[in-house]
Short mmCIF file of C-alpha atoms in Angstrom, two decimals:
data_model
loop_
_atom_site.label_atom_id
_atom_site.label_comp_id
_atom_site.label_asym_id
_atom_site.label_seq_id
_atom_site.Cartn_x
_atom_site.Cartn_y
_atom_site.Cartn_z
CA MET D 1 -6.38 -12.38 7.83
CA THR D 2 -6.47 -12.20 4.34
CA PHE D 3 -9.72 -11.21 1.68
CA ILE D 4 -9.83 -10.67 -1.75
CA ILE D 5 -12.15 -7.61 -3.29
CA LYS D 6 -13.93 -8.56 -6.32
CA ASN D 7 -16.50 -5.92 -8.42
CA MET D 8 -19.54 -8.80 -6.13
CA PHE D 9 -19.26 -7.11 -2.70
CA ALA D 10 -20.44 -4.25 -4.24
CA ASP D 11 -24.49 -4.52 -3.71
CA ALA D 12 -22.98 -5.48 0.39
CA ILE D 13 -21.04 -2.51 0.33
CA LEU D 14 -23.45 0.00 -0.30
CA GLU D 15 -25.86 -1.92 1.79
CA ILE D 16 -23.53 -1.79 5.26
CA LEU D 17 -23.41 2.48 3.89
CA LYS D 18 -27.50 3.08 3.38
CA GLY D 19 -27.53 4.93 6.55
CA TYR D 20 -24.70 7.71 5.78
CA SER D 21 -24.34 10.53 4.02
CA SER D 22 -22.54 11.28 1.33
CA GLU D 23 -21.11 13.76 3.75
CA GLN D 24 -20.14 10.80 6.21
CA TRP D 25 -18.75 8.04 4.21
CA LEU D 26 -15.07 8.57 4.44
CA GLY D 27 -16.04 12.74 3.19
CA VAL D 28 -15.72 11.05 0.01
CA GLU D 29 -18.74 13.14 -1.98
CA CYS D 30 -16.89 16.54 -0.75
CA MET D 31 -13.46 15.40 -0.92
CA ASN D 32 -11.34 17.98 -2.99
CA PHE D 33 -8.79 15.64 -4.83
CA VAL D 34 -6.48 18.47 -5.95
CA LYS D 35 -6.00 19.93 -2.35
CA THR D 36 -5.29 16.07 -0.91
CA ILE D 37 -3.13 15.24 -3.72
CA ARG D 38 -1.10 17.40 -3.20
CA GLU D 39 -1.06 18.04 0.48
CA ARG D 40 0.05 13.44 0.81
CA ARG D 41 2.80 12.95 2.15
CA SER D 42 4.93 9.48 2.75
CA ILE D 43 4.46 9.14 5.91
CA ARG D 44 8.24 7.75 7.81
CA LYS D 45 7.69 8.60 11.43
CA PHE D 46 4.25 7.05 13.40
CA ASN D 47 3.12 7.33 17.20
CA SER D 48 1.87 4.49 18.78
CA ILE D 49 -1.75 4.94 18.74
CA PRO D 50 -3.50 1.47 17.35
CA VAL D 51 -4.48 1.61 14.20
CA ASP D 52 -7.93 0.52 14.12
CA GLN D 53 -8.32 -3.30 11.26
CA GLU D 54 -12.07 -1.90 11.02
CA LEU D 55 -10.92 1.16 9.34
CA VAL D 56 -8.58 -0.19 6.95
CA ILE D 57 -11.45 -2.67 5.99
CA GLU D 58 -13.25 0.39 5.47
CA LEU D 59 -10.83 2.07 3.90
CA LEU D 60 -10.56 -0.44 1.74
CA TYR D 61 -13.95 -1.06 0.36
CA ALA D 62 -13.81 2.54 -0.17
CA ALA D 63 -10.51 2.86 -2.48
CA ARG D 64 -11.78 -0.67 -4.50
CA GLN D 65 -15.33 1.51 -5.09
CA LEU D 66 -13.92 4.63 -6.23
CA TYR D 67 -11.78 3.28 -9.13
CA PRO D 68 -13.01 3.97 -12.07
CA SER D 69 -13.26 -0.25 -13.15
CA THR D 70 -16.48 -2.60 -14.65
CA GLU D 71 -14.09 -5.29 -14.87
CA GLU D 72 -13.08 -7.65 -12.14
CA VAL D 73 -9.62 -6.68 -10.31
CA ALA D 74 -8.09 -9.71 -8.82
CA PHE D 75 -6.18 -8.76 -5.33
CA ARG D 76 -6.06 -9.89 -2.20
CA SER D 77 -4.80 -7.91 1.79
CA VAL D 78 -3.19 -9.86 4.85
CA TYR D 79 -2.63 -7.13 7.41
CA ALA D 80 -0.61 -7.59 10.27
CA GLY D 81 -1.92 -5.64 13.57
CA THR D 82 -0.70 -7.36 16.28
CA ALA D 83 2.29 -7.79 17.93
CA ASP D 84 2.81 -11.64 17.15
CA SER D 85 1.31 -10.84 13.13
CA LYS D 86 4.61 -8.36 13.04
CA GLU D 87 7.09 -9.97 14.25
CA ARG D 88 6.94 -12.52 12.43
CA LEU D 89 6.62 -10.38 8.88
CA ALA D 90 9.73 -8.50 10.50
CA VAL D 91 11.59 -11.78 10.76
CA SER D 92 10.69 -12.81 7.16
CA MET D 93 12.00 -9.42 6.18
CA LEU D 94 15.56 -9.48 7.47
CA GLU D 95 15.81 -13.71 6.89
CA PRO D 96 17.31 -13.37 3.58
CA LEU D 97 19.65 -10.57 4.88
CA VAL D 98 20.53 -12.83 8.19
CA LYS D 99 21.72 -15.83 5.53
CA ASN D 100 23.85 -13.66 2.65
CA ARG D 101 27.57 -14.23 2.94
CA LEU D 102 27.37 -10.40 2.24
CA VAL D 103 25.87 -8.68 4.42
CA LYS D 104 26.59 -11.16 7.16
CA TRP D 105 28.98 -8.69 9.32
CA LEU D 106 25.75 -6.49 9.27
CA PRO D 107 25.99 -5.73 13.54
CA GLU D 108 23.02 -7.21 15.35
CA LYS D 109 22.06 -4.08 16.77
CA VAL D 110 21.58 -2.38 13.02
CA ARG D 111 19.81 -5.51 12.46
CA ASP D 112 18.12 -5.45 15.08
CA PHE D 113 17.13 -1.91 14.91
CA VAL D 114 15.53 -3.19 11.59
CA ARG D 115 13.36 -5.37 13.25
CA LYS D 116 12.22 -3.01 16.14
CA ARG D 117 10.78 -0.36 13.21
CA VAL D 118 9.47 -3.15 11.80
CA THR D 119 7.25 -4.11 15.22
CA ASP D 120 6.82 -0.73 16.04
CA ILE D 121 4.92 0.59 13.62
CA PRO D 122 1.18 -0.05 14.40
CA GLY D 123 -0.07 -2.19 11.23
CA HIS D 124 1.42 -3.33 7.66
CA LEU D 125 -1.14 -3.43 4.89
CA ILE D 126 0.39 -6.06 2.68
CA ILE D 127 -1.71 -6.43 -1.22
CA ILE D 128 -0.34 -9.21 -3.83
CA ALA D 129 -1.87 -8.47 -7.48
CA SER D 130 -2.84 -12.07 -9.54
CA THR D 131 -1.41 -12.48 -12.64
CA ASP D 132 -2.59 -14.09 -15.79
CA ALA D 133 -1.20 -15.85 -18.98
CA ASP D 134 -2.31 -12.89 -20.81
CA ARG D 135 0.66 -10.38 -20.18
CA ARG D 136 -1.74 -8.00 -21.05
CA LYS D 137 -4.41 -9.19 -18.94
CA SER D 138 -1.77 -9.03 -16.26
CA ASP D 139 -0.30 -5.18 -16.36
CA MET D 140 -3.96 -4.35 -16.41
CA ASN D 141 -4.34 -6.24 -13.33
CA TYR D 142 -1.60 -4.88 -12.10
CA ALA D 143 -2.10 -1.15 -13.02
CA ALA D 144 -5.71 -1.07 -11.09
CA VAL D 145 -4.16 -2.46 -8.21
CA CYS D 146 -2.18 0.06 -7.65
CA GLY D 147 -4.74 2.81 -9.26
CA ILE D 148 -6.95 1.66 -5.97
CA MET D 149 -3.55 1.65 -3.36
CA GLN D 150 -2.98 5.23 -4.54
CA ASN D 151 -7.33 5.78 -3.55
CA PHE D 152 -6.26 4.44 -0.41
CA GLN D 153 -3.48 6.52 0.75
CA LEU D 154 -5.16 9.82 0.06
CA LEU D 155 -8.31 8.41 1.93
CA ALA D 156 -6.32 7.37 4.26
CA TRP D 157 -4.59 11.08 4.82
CA GLN D 158 -7.96 12.50 4.80
CA ARG D 159 -8.95 10.42 8.32
CA ARG D 160 -4.95 11.50 9.37
CA LEU D 161 -4.04 8.04 8.92
CA GLY D 162 -0.06 8.41 7.45
CA THR D 163 1.36 5.81 5.04
CA LEU D 164 4.18 4.58 3.42
CA TRP D 165 3.65 2.70 0.20
CA ASP D 166 6.90 -0.45 -0.07
CA THR D 167 8.46 -1.83 -2.71
CA GLU D 168 12.19 -2.71 -1.38
CA PRO D 169 14.10 -5.54 -2.32
CA MET D 170 14.34 -7.04 0.92
CA MET D 171 11.02 -7.78 0.44
CA GLN D 172 11.41 -10.26 -2.45
CA SER D 173 12.11 -13.25 -0.63
CA LYS D 174 11.62 -16.69 -0.90
CA GLU D 175 10.90 -16.36 3.77
CA LEU D 176 8.41 -13.52 3.02
CA PHE D 177 6.43 -15.14 -0.15
CA GLU D 178 6.32 -18.43 2.55
CA LEU D 179 4.39 -16.06 5.04
CA LEU D 180 2.39 -15.06 2.61
CA LYS D 181 1.62 -18.52 1.23
CA LEU D 182 2.01 -16.69 -3.00
CA GLN D 183 0.56 -18.73 -5.11
CA PRO D 184 2.52 -19.19 -8.41
CA ASN D 185 -0.46 -16.41 -10.17
CA GLU D 186 0.38 -13.79 -7.89
CA ARG D 187 2.64 -11.01 -7.15
CA LEU D 188 3.42 -9.07 -4.48
CA VAL D 189 2.15 -5.16 -5.41
CA GLY D 190 3.72 -3.48 -2.12
CA ILE D 191 3.60 -3.42 1.56
CA PHE D 192 1.42 -0.13 3.08
CA HIS D 193 3.21 0.68 6.14
CA LEU D 194 0.60 1.92 8.32
CA GLY D 195 0.26 4.51 11.64
CA TYR D 196 -1.04 7.90 13.09
CA PHE D 197 1.45 10.63 12.92
CA ASP D 198 2.23 13.96 15.13
CA LYS D 199 4.13 15.73 11.92
CA ALA D 200 3.59 15.79 8.96
CA PRO D 201 7.00 16.48 7.08
CA ARG D 202 7.20 19.00 4.91
CA ALA D 203 6.78 18.80 1.30
CA ARG D 204 9.80 18.61 -0.99
CA ALA D 205 10.66 20.17 -5.04
CA ARG D 206 8.43 17.61 -7.68
CA THR D 207 10.29 17.42 -10.87
CA GLN D 208 8.94 20.00 -13.29
CA ALA D 209 6.09 18.50 -16.10
CA GLU D 210 7.56 19.70 -18.95
CA LYS D 211 10.50 18.04 -17.82
CA LYS D 212 8.97 15.04 -18.26
CA TRP D 213 7.35 15.86 -21.68
CA THR D 214 8.32 15.16 -25.95
CA MET D 215 6.78 15.64 -29.05
CA ILE D 216 6.84 12.75 -31.47
CA SER D 217 7.85 15.24 -34.60
CA SER D 218 4.93 16.57 -37.52
CA ARG D 219 8.30 15.34 -39.72
CA GLY D 220 8.01 11.59 -39.07
CA GLY D 221 11.26 12.39 -37.80
CA ALA D 222 12.64 11.23 -34.36
CA ILE D 223 11.13 11.96 -31.03
#
Protein backbone atom coordinates (compact mmCIF):
# COMPACT_ATOMS: atom_id res chain seq x y z
CA MET A 1 0.00 0.00 0.00
CA THR A 2 1.35 3.38 -0.96
CA PHE A 3 -0.14 6.75 -0.23
CA ILE A 4 0.95 10.39 -0.08
CA ILE A 5 -0.16 12.69 2.73
CA LYS A 6 -0.60 16.36 1.87
CA ASN A 7 -2.39 19.29 3.43
CA MET A 8 -5.24 18.86 0.96
CA PHE A 9 -6.41 15.91 3.04
CA ALA A 10 -7.04 18.06 6.11
CA ASP A 11 -10.71 18.71 5.35
CA ALA A 12 -11.35 15.04 4.64
CA ILE A 13 -9.65 14.03 7.88
CA LEU A 14 -11.69 16.49 9.91
CA GLU A 15 -14.86 15.20 8.27
CA ILE A 16 -14.00 11.67 9.34
CA LEU A 17 -13.26 12.79 12.89
CA LYS A 18 -16.39 14.91 13.34
CA GLY A 19 -18.11 12.22 15.34
CA TYR A 20 -15.28 11.95 17.86
CA SER A 21 -14.61 14.02 20.93
CA SER A 22 -11.12 15.33 21.56
CA GLU A 23 -10.59 12.59 24.12
CA GLN A 24 -11.66 9.90 21.68
CA TRP A 25 -9.46 11.20 18.88
CA LEU A 26 -6.36 9.26 19.94
CA GLY A 27 -6.37 11.17 23.22
CA VAL A 28 -4.39 13.93 21.51
CA GLU A 29 -6.01 16.78 23.40
CA CYS A 30 -5.40 15.18 26.77
CA MET A 31 -1.98 13.77 25.93
CA ASN A 32 0.70 14.49 28.46
CA PHE A 33 3.56 15.06 26.04
CA VAL A 34 6.27 15.30 28.67
CA LYS A 35 5.20 12.01 30.27
CA THR A 36 4.92 10.29 26.90
CA ILE A 37 8.31 11.51 25.70
CA ARG A 38 9.96 10.33 28.90
CA GLU A 39 8.24 6.96 28.94
CA ARG A 40 8.51 6.03 25.25
CA ARG A 41 10.98 3.28 24.43
CA SER A 42 12.24 1.75 21.22
CA ILE A 43 10.83 -1.76 21.10
CA ARG A 44 12.93 -4.60 19.72
CA LYS A 45 10.91 -7.55 20.97
CA PHE A 46 7.34 -7.76 19.71
CA ASN A 47 4.62 -10.28 20.44
CA SER A 48 2.59 -11.98 17.72
CA ILE A 49 -0.56 -9.82 17.95
CA PRO A 50 -1.27 -8.47 14.44
CA VAL A 51 -1.22 -4.72 13.80
CA ASP A 52 -4.37 -3.34 12.17
CA GLN A 53 -3.45 -1.48 9.00
CA GLU A 54 -6.26 1.00 9.63
CA LEU A 55 -4.68 1.93 12.95
CA VAL A 56 -1.38 2.65 11.19
CA ILE A 57 -3.17 4.96 8.72
CA GLU A 58 -5.05 6.64 11.57
CA LEU A 59 -1.82 7.33 13.45
CA LEU A 60 -0.11 8.65 10.33
CA TYR A 61 -2.89 11.12 9.65
CA ALA A 62 -2.88 12.29 13.25
CA ALA A 63 0.92 12.62 13.26
CA ARG A 64 0.74 14.89 10.22
CA GLN A 65 -2.03 16.98 11.72
CA LEU A 66 0.02 17.50 14.88
CA TYR A 67 3.02 18.76 12.95
CA PRO A 68 3.00 22.60 13.25
CA SER A 69 3.36 23.59 9.61
CA THR A 70 1.05 25.04 7.00
CA GLU A 71 3.51 24.10 4.26
CA GLU A 72 3.05 20.95 2.25
CA VAL A 73 5.16 18.08 3.56
CA ALA A 74 5.84 15.77 0.64
CA PHE A 75 6.32 12.13 1.52
CA ARG A 76 4.78 8.75 0.96
CA SER A 77 4.66 5.56 2.95
CA VAL A 78 4.71 1.88 2.06
CA TYR A 79 3.36 -0.73 4.45
CA ALA A 80 4.39 -4.38 4.65
CA GLY A 81 2.03 -6.29 6.91
CA THR A 82 1.21 -9.50 5.06
CA ALA A 83 3.36 -12.64 5.10
CA ASP A 84 4.20 -12.24 1.41
CA SER A 85 5.11 -8.54 1.64
CA LYS A 86 7.30 -9.10 4.69
CA GLU A 87 9.09 -11.95 2.94
CA ARG A 88 9.80 -9.74 -0.07
CA LEU A 89 11.06 -6.99 2.22
CA ALA A 90 13.36 -9.43 4.02
CA VAL A 91 14.80 -10.77 0.77
CA SER A 92 15.49 -7.28 -0.58
CA MET A 93 17.26 -6.29 2.64
CA LEU A 94 19.39 -9.44 2.68
CA GLU A 95 20.28 -9.49 -1.01
CA PRO A 96 23.23 -7.06 -0.70
CA LEU A 97 24.73 -9.26 2.03
CA VAL A 98 24.34 -12.37 -0.11
CA LYS A 99 26.11 -10.68 -3.04
CA ASN A 100 28.86 -9.06 -0.99
CA ARG A 101 32.11 -11.06 -1.23
CA LEU A 102 33.18 -9.91 2.22
CA VAL A 103 30.19 -11.51 3.92
CA LYS A 104 29.66 -14.59 1.76
CA TRP A 105 31.05 -16.58 4.65
CA LEU A 106 27.98 -15.57 6.69
CA PRO A 107 26.42 -18.86 7.80
CA GLU A 108 23.09 -19.71 6.22
CA LYS A 109 21.46 -20.04 9.64
CA VAL A 110 22.51 -16.47 10.47
CA ARG A 111 20.88 -15.20 7.29
CA ASP A 112 17.79 -17.25 8.11
CA PHE A 113 17.73 -15.65 11.55
CA VAL A 114 17.78 -12.15 10.02
CA ARG A 115 15.07 -13.10 7.51
CA LYS A 116 12.91 -14.63 10.25
CA ARG A 117 13.42 -11.53 12.39
CA VAL A 118 11.96 -9.35 9.62
CA THR A 119 9.10 -11.69 8.77
CA ASP A 120 8.12 -12.28 12.40
CA ILE A 121 7.62 -8.57 13.17
CA PRO A 122 3.90 -7.80 12.69
CA GLY A 123 4.32 -4.75 10.46
CA HIS A 124 6.85 -2.51 8.71
CA LEU A 125 6.08 1.09 7.77
CA ILE A 126 8.54 2.53 5.23
CA ILE A 127 8.74 6.33 5.03
CA ILE A 128 9.98 7.99 1.83
CA ALA A 129 10.51 11.76 1.56
CA SER A 130 10.48 13.80 -1.64
CA THR A 131 13.63 15.74 -2.48
CA ASP A 132 14.13 19.00 -4.35
CA ALA A 133 16.83 20.52 -6.51
CA ASP A 134 16.89 23.33 -3.97
CA ARG A 135 18.99 21.94 -1.10
CA ARG A 136 17.26 24.10 1.51
CA LYS A 137 13.77 22.98 0.44
CA SER A 138 14.90 19.39 0.40
CA ASP A 139 16.42 19.61 3.89
CA MET A 140 13.35 21.41 5.27
CA ASN A 141 11.04 18.74 3.88
CA TYR A 142 13.24 15.95 5.25
CA ALA A 143 13.26 17.59 8.69
CA ALA A 144 9.48 17.93 8.60
CA VAL A 145 9.06 14.26 7.68
CA CYS A 146 11.32 13.28 10.59
CA GLY A 147 9.19 15.45 12.89
CA ILE A 148 6.05 13.67 11.70
CA MET A 149 7.74 10.32 12.29
CA GLN A 150 8.52 11.37 15.86
CA ASN A 151 4.87 12.31 16.35
CA PHE A 152 3.91 8.90 15.00
CA GLN A 153 6.10 7.17 17.59
CA LEU A 154 4.56 9.12 20.45
CA LEU A 155 1.00 8.52 19.25
CA ALA A 156 1.73 4.83 18.74
CA TRP A 157 3.08 4.60 22.29
CA GLN A 158 -0.18 6.05 23.56
CA ARG A 159 -1.90 3.07 21.94
CA ARG A 160 0.63 0.59 23.36
CA LEU A 161 2.00 0.03 19.87
CA GLY A 162 5.77 -0.35 19.88
CA THR A 163 8.05 1.10 17.22
CA LEU A 164 11.68 0.84 16.20
CA TRP A 165 12.96 3.49 13.78
CA ASP A 166 15.47 1.62 11.60
CA THR A 167 18.11 3.35 9.47
CA GLU A 168 20.60 0.50 9.10
CA PRO A 169 23.04 0.77 6.14
CA MET A 170 21.71 -2.49 4.71
CA MET A 171 18.51 -0.61 3.85
CA GLN A 172 20.38 1.60 1.39
CA SER A 173 20.38 -1.07 -1.30
CA LYS A 174 19.42 -1.21 -4.95
CA GLU A 175 17.20 -4.21 -4.30
CA LEU A 176 15.18 -2.45 -1.61
CA PHE A 177 14.90 0.73 -3.67
CA GLU A 178 13.55 -1.31 -6.58
CA LEU A 179 10.99 -2.98 -4.32
CA LEU A 180 9.85 0.44 -3.08
CA LYS A 181 9.96 1.91 -6.61
CA LEU A 182 12.10 4.74 -5.25
CA GLN A 183 12.25 7.65 -7.68
CA PRO A 184 15.27 9.91 -8.41
CA ASN A 185 13.56 12.74 -6.49
CA GLU A 186 12.97 10.62 -3.38
CA ARG A 187 15.01 9.42 -0.42
CA LEU A 188 14.38 6.68 2.12
CA VAL A 189 13.97 8.21 5.58
CA GLY A 190 13.64 4.98 7.51
CA ILE A 191 11.57 1.94 8.34
CA PHE A 192 9.34 1.69 11.39
CA HIS A 193 9.17 -1.87 12.68
CA LEU A 194 5.78 -2.08 14.41
CA GLY A 195 4.19 -4.41 16.91
CA TYR A 196 2.65 -4.80 20.32
CA PHE A 197 4.87 -5.76 23.25
CA ASP A 198 4.49 -7.57 26.54
CA LYS A 199 7.06 -5.61 28.52
CA ALA A 200 8.69 -2.23 27.95
CA PRO A 201 12.48 -2.15 28.34
CA ARG A 202 14.07 -0.21 31.15
CA ALA A 203 15.11 3.37 30.55
CA ARG A 204 18.74 3.90 29.62
CA ALA A 205 20.91 6.72 30.89
CA ARG A 206 20.44 9.90 28.85
CA THR A 207 23.14 12.40 27.92
CA GLN A 208 22.67 15.49 30.06
CA ALA A 209 21.70 18.61 28.14
CA GLU A 210 24.63 20.50 29.68
CA LYS A 211 27.05 18.22 27.83
CA LYS A 212 25.57 19.35 24.51
CA TRP A 213 25.67 23.03 25.45
CA THR A 214 28.19 25.57 24.15
CA MET A 215 28.20 29.35 24.04
CA ILE A 216 29.66 31.88 21.61
CA SER A 217 32.12 34.08 23.44
CA SER A 218 30.95 37.66 23.94
CA ARG A 219 34.51 38.79 23.27
CA GLY A 220 34.53 37.45 19.76
CA GLY A 221 36.75 34.53 20.58
CA ALA A 222 36.29 30.88 19.73
CA ILE A 223 33.30 28.94 20.97
